[in-house]
Coordinates of C-alpha atoms in Angstrom, one line a residue:
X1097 CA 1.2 -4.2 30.2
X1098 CA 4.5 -6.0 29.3
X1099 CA 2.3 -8.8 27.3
X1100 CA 0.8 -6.4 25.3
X1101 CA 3.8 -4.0 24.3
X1102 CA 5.6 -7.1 23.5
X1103 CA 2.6 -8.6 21.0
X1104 CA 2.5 -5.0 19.7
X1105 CA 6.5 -4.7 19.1
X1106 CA 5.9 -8.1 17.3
X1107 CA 4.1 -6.5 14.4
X1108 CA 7.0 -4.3 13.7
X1109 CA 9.8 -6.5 13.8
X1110 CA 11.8 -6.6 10.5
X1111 CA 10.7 -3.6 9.3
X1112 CA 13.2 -1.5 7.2
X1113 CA 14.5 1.1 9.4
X1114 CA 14.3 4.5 7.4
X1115 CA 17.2 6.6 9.6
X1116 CA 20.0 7.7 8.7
X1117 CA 23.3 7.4 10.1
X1118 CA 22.1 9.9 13.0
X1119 CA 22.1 9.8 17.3
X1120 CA 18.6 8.7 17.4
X1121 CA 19.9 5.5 16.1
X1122 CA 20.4 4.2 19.7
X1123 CA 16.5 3.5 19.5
X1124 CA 14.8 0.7 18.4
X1125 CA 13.0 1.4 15.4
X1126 CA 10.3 -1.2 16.2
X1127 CA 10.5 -0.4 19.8
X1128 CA 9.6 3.3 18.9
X1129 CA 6.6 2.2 16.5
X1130 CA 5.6 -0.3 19.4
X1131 CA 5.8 3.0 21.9
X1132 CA 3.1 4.9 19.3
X1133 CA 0.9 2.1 18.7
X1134 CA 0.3 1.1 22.2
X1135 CA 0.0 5.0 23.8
X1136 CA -2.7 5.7 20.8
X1137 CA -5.0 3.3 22.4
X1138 CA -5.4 5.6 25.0
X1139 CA -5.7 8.7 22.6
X1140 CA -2.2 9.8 22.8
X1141 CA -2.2 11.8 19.9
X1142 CA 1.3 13.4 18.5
X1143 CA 4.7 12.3 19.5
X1144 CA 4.6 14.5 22.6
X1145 CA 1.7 13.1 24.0
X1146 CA 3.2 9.8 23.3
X1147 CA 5.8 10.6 26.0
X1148 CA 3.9 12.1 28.0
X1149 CA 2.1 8.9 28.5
X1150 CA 5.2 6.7 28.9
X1151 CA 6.5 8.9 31.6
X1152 CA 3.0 9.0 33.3
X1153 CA 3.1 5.0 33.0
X1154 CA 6.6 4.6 34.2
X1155 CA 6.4 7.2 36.9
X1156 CA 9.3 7.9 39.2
X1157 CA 10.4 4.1 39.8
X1158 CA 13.4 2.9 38.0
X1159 CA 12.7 -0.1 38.4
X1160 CA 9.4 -0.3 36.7
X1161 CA 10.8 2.4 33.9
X1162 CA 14.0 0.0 33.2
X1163 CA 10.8 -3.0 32.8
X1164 CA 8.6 -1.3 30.5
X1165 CA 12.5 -0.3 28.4
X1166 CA 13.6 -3.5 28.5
X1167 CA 9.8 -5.0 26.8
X1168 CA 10.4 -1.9 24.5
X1169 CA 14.0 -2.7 23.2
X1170 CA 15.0 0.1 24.1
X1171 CA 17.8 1.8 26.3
X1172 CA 15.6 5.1 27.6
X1173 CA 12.5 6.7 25.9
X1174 CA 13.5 8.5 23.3
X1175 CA 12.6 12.1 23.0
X1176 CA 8.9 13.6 21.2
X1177 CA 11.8 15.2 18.4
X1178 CA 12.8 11.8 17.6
X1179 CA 9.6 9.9 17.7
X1180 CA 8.5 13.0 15.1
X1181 CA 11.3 12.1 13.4
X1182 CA 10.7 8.3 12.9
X1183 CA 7.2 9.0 11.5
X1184 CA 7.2 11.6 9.3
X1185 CA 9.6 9.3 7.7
X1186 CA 8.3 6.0 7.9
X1187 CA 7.2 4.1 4.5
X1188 CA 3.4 4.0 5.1
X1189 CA 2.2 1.3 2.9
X1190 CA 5.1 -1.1 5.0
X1191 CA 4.0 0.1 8.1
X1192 CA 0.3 -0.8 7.2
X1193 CA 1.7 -4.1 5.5
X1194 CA 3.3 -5.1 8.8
X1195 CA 0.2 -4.5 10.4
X1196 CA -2.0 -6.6 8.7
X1197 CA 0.6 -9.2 8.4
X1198 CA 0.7 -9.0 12.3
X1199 CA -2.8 -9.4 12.5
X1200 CA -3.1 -12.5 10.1
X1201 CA -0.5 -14.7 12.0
X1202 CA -1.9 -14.0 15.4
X1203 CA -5.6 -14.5 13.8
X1204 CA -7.1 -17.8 15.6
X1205 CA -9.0 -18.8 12.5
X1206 CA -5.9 -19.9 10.5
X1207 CA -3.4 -18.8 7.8
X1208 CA -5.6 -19.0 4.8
X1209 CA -6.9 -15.3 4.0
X1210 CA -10.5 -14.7 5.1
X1211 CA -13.8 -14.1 2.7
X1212 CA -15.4 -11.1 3.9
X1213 CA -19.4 -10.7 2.4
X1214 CA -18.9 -6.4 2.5
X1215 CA -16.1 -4.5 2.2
X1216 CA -16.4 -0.6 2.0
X1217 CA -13.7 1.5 0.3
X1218 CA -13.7 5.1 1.6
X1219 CA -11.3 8.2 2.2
X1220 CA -10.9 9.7 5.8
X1221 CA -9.2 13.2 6.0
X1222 CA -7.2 13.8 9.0
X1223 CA -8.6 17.6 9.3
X1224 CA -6.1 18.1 12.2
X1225 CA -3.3 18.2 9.6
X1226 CA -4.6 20.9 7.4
X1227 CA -2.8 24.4 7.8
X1228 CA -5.2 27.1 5.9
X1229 CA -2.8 29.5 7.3
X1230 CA 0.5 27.9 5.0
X1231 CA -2.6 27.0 2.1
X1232 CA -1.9 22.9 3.2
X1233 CA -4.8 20.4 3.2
X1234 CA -6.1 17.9 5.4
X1235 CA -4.2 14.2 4.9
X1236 CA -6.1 12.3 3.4
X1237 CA -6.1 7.9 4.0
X1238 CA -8.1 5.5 2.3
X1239 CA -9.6 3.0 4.3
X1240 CA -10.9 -0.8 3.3
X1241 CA -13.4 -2.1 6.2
X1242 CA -14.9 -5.2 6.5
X1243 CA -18.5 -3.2 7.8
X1244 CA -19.9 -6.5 9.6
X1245 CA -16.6 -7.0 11.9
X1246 CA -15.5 -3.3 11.9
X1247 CA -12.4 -4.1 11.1
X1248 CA -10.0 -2.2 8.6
X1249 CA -8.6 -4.4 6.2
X1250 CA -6.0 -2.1 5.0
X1251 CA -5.3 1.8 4.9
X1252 CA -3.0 3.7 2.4
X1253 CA -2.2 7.5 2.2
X1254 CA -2.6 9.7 -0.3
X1255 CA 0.0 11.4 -2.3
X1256 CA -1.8 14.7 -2.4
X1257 CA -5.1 16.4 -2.8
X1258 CA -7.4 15.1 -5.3
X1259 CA -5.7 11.4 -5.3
X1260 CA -8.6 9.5 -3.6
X1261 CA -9.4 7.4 -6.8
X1262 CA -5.9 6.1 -8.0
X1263 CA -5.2 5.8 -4.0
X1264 CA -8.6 3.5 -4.0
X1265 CA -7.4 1.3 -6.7
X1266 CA -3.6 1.2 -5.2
X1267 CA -5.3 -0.6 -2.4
X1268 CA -7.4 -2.6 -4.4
X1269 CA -4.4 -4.4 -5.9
X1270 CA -3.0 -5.5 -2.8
X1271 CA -2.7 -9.1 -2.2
X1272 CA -3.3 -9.4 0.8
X1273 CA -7.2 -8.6 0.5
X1274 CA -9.3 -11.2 -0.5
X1275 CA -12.0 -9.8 -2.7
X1276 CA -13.6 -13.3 -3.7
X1277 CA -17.1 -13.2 -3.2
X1278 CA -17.2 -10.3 -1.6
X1279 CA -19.5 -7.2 -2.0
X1280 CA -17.2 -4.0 -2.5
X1281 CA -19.1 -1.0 -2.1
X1282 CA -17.6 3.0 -2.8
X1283 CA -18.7 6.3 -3.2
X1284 CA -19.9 7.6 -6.2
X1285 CA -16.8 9.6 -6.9
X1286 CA -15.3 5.6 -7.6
X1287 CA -17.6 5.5 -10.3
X1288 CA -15.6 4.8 -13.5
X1289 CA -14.2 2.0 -15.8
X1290 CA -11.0 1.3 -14.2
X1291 CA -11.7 0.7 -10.7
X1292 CA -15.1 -1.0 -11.2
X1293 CA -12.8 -3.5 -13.7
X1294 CA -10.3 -3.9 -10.7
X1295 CA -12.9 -5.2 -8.1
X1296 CA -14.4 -7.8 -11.2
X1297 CA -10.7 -8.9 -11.9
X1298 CA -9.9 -10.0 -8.5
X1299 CA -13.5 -12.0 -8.2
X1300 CA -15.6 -9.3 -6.1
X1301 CA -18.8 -7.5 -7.1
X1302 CA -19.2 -3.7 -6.9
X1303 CA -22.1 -1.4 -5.5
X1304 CA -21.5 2.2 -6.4
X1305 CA -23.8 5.3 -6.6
X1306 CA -24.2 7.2 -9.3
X1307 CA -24.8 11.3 -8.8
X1308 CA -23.6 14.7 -10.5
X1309 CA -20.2 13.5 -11.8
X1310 CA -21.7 11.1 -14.2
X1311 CA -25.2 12.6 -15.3
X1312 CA -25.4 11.2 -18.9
X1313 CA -25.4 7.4 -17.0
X1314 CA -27.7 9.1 -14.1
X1315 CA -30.4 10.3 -16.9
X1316 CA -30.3 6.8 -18.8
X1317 CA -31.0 4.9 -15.5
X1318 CA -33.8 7.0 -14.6
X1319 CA -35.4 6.6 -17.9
X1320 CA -35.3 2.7 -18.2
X1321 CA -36.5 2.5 -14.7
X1322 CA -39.1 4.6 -16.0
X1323 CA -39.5 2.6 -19.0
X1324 CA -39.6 -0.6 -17.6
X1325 CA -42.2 1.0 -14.7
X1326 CA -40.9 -0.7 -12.4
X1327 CA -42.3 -1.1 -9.2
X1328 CA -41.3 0.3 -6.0
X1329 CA -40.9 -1.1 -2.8
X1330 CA -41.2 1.1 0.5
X1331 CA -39.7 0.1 3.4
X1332 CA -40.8 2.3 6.8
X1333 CA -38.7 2.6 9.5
X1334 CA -39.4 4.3 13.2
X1335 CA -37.2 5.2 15.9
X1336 CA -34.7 7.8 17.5
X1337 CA -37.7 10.2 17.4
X1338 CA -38.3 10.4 13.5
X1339 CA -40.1 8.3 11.0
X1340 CA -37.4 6.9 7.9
X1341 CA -39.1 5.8 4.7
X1342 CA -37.2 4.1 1.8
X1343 CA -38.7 3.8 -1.4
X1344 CA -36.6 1.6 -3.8
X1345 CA -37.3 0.4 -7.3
X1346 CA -34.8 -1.9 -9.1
X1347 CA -34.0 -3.1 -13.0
X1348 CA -32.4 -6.3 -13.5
X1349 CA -32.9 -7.2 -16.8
X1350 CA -30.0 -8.4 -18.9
X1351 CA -30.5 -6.7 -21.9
X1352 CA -31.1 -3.1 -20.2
X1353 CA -28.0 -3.8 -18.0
X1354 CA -26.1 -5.2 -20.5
X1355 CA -26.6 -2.4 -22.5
X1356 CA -25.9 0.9 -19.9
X1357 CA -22.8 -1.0 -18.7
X1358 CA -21.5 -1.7 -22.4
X1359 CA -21.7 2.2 -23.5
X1360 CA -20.6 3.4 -20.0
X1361 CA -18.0 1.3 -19.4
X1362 CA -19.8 -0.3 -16.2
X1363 CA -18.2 -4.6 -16.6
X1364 CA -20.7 -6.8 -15.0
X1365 CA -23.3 -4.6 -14.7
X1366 CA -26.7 -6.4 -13.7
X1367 CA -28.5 -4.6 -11.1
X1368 CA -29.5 -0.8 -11.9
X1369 CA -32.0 1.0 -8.7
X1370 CA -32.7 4.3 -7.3
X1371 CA -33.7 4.6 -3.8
X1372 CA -35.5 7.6 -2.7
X1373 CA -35.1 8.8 1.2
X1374 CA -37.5 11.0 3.0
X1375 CA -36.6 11.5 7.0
X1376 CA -39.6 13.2 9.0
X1377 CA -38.9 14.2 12.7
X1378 CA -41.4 16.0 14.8
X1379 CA -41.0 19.7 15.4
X1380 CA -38.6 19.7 11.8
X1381 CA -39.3 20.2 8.3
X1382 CA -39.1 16.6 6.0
X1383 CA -36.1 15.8 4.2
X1384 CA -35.9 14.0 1.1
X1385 CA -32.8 13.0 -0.8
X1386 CA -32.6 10.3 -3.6
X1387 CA -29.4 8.7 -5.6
X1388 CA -29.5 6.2 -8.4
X1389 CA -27.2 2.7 -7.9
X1390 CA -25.7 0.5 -10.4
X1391 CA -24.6 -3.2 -9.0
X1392 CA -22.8 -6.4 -10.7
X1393 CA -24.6 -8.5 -8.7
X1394 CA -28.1 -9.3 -9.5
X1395 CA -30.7 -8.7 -6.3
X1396 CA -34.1 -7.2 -5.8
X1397 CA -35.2 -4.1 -4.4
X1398 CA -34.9 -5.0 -0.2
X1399 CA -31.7 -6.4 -1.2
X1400 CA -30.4 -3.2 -2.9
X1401 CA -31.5 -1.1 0.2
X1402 CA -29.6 -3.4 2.9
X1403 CA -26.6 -3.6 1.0
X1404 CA -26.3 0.0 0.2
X1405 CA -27.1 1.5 3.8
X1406 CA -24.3 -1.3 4.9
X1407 CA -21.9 1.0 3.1
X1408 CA -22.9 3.7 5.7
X1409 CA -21.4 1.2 8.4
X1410 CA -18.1 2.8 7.6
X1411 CA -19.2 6.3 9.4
X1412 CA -19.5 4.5 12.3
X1413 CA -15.7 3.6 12.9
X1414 CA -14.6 7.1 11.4
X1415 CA -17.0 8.4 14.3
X1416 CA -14.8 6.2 16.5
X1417 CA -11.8 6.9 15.7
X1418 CA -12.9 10.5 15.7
X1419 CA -15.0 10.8 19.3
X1420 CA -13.0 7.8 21.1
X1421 CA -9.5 8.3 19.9
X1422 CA -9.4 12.1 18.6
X1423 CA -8.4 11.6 15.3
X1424 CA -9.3 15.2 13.6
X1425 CA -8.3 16.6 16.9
X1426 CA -4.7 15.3 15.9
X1427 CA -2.0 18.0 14.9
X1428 CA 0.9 16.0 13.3
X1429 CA 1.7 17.6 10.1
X1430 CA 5.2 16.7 8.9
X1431 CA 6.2 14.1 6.1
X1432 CA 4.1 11.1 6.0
X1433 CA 3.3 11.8 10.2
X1434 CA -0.4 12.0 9.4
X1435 CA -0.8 8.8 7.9
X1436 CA 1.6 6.7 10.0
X1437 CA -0.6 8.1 12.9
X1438 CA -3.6 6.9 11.0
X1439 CA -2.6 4.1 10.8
X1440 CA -1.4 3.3 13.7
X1441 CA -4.5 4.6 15.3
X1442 CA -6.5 2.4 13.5
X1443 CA -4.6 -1.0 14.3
X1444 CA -5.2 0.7 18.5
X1445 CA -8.8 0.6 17.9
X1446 CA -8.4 -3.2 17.0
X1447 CA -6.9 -3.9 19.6
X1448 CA -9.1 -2.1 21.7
X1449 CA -12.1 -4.2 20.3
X1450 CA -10.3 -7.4 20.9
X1451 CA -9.7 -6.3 24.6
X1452 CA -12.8 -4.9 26.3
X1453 CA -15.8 -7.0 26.8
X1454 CA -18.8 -7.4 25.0
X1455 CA -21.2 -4.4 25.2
X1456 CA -18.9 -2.4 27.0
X1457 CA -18.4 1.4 25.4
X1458 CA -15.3 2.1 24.2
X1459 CA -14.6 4.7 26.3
X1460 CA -15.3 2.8 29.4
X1461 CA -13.0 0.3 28.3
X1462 CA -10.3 2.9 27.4
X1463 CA -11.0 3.9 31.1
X1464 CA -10.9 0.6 32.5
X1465 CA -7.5 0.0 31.1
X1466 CA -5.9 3.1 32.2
X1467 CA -6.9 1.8 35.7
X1468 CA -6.1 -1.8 35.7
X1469 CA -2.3 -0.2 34.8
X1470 CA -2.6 2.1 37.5
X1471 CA -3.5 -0.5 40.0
X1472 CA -0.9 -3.2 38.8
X1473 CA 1.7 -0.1 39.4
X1474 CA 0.2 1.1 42.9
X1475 CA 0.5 -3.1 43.7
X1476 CA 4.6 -2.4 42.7
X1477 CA 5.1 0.5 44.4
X1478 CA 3.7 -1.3 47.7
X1479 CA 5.6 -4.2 47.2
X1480 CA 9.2 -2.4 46.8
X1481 CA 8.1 -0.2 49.5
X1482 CA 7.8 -3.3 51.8
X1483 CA 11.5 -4.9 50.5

């Protein structure tokens, strides 16, 4: 437990403190940051749950409370006030830049920044801050997640409602993602000149959908698909009780692409595709949804398909952080609180995946840890008891 709050503290260490001249001052800033990010992997969620855990941890020995302090930094555990405090006011682009930077140097495959093949840009509202009572909406973060590892790459909060794209490209600039080569992959409300320029720019290739809020570019793909009669590819899938079937055709000649992504402002533009989706499961009536695709990179229909349902991967950490660590279920409200939590809940499920074996569920490992904890205090307690 002392490794691990120790490595944690690490990430935070030289971070600007944001307090004023104030009591609360007699706590470690990164100790307190430390104390958040290592109770959230066990779903602590709002600075009173945070000390709740610590107390549970420390129990009723002093000596084991003054050990888990003194790996802290800090003199006693400061109160759930306090730790509010500290992040509602805490910067959180620094606090996500610390992260990362954390993560890089203790990364065993070296200093140079990694290539990633599919990054997925997407917005995650934290619904347990919304207040419909006081007319305040849900926080929203942006999220960048390498979908083969799981891994976020780097979250940034949102000024206010409605700030999703500027956010989006915000994060996109940041130099510590490495977009070369990589596939970058958004949802369709990303589709427009400035961010699809961005990702080009900085060497990556975009895959976006194109629906309802840019129908003049919907109409014209349909109709040179239709044009060049192209031919589709249907790809059936079985399992989990219901039968999936894809139908995909694809465009990919230069002079069609050249010429949608000159009028609509789409740079690199060489792939345009529409993939049609129709879900039967027994006892149900059949779905069928459909949504047009414009790509810089140049690939045939199957290719298309794989790289647009890899997009999708992203649901499945916001259904982890959601179902594993309670995320919407979260209550903090004030300042930038939601975000920091975010944030900080995010880099917990990291280090959750780099500490529970393969194959094991989350939630068992979650359990498991709780327990190991439990029985390295129990070991203590017999051990003083015997002195």
């Amino acid at each position: 437990m002392k490794g691990l709050i120790k490595k944690t503290k690490q990430h935070f260490e030289g971070m600007k403190d944001p307090r004023t001249q104030c009591p609360a001052l007699r706590h470690s800033y990164a100790g307190m940051l430390a104390m958040v990010a290592v109770a959230m992997m066990f779903a602590a969620n709002g600075p009173t749950a945070v000390v709740r855990f610590w107390n549970d941890i420390a129990g009723h020995r002093p000596r084991r409370r003054h050990g888990l302090l003194r790996a802290l930094g800090l003199a006693k555990l400061p109160s759930h006030d306090a730790l509010g405090r500290v992040m509602a006011t805490t910067d959180p682009d620094a606090l996500d830049q610390a992260v990362q930077a954390g993560r890089r140097l203790m990364d065993r495959r070296g200093k140079t920044a990694a290539r990633h093949r599919h990054i997925a840009v997407d917005g995650k509202a934290c619904r347990g801050s919304a207040s419909p009572v006081n007319g305040v909406e849900a926080a929203l973060v942006v999220n960048a997640i390498d979908v083969d590892t799981k891994r976020v790459l780097a979250t940034m909060a949102t000024p206010g409602p409605g700030q999703e794209v500027p956010t989006a490209r915000k994060l996109l600039r940041r130099q510590d993602i490495c977009l070369d080569g990589a596939m970058v992959s958004f949802d369709a409300a990303h589709c427009c000149r400035e961010t699809l320029g961005l990702v080009r720019r900085r060497g990556g290739d975009w895959l976006v959908p194109v629906k309802g809020n840019t129908p003049t570019l919907r109409d014209e793909i349909m109709f040179s698909l239709d044009a060049a009669a192209a031919k589709p590819v249907t790809v059936c899938e079985k399992g989990h009780g219901r039968l999936d079937t894809r139908t995909v055709r694809v465009v990919t000649d230069p002079d069609t692409c050249e010429w949608l992504g000159r009028n609509h402002g789409c740079d690199g533009l060489r792939t345009i595709g529409h993939i049609v989706y129709i879900t039967e499961e027994r006892g149900k009536k059949p779905t069928r949804e459909e949504c047009a695709f414009i790509c810089s990179r140049r690939m045939g229909a199957r290719d298309l398909l794989a790289e647009a349902r890899r997009h999708w991967g992203v649901e499945v950490a916001h259904n982890r952080l959601d179902v594993s660590l309670g995320e919407d279920a979260c209550r903090v409200r004030t300042g930038w609180g939601p975000a920091n939590f975010a944030i900080l809940r995010r880099f917990a499920l990291d280090w959750l995946d780099t500490l529970r074996g393969k194959d094991e569920p989350l939630p068992a490992a979650v359990s498991r840890l709780l327990c190991s904890f439990a029985v390295v205090a129990a070991m203590e307690d017999a051990a003083m008891a015997a002195m």
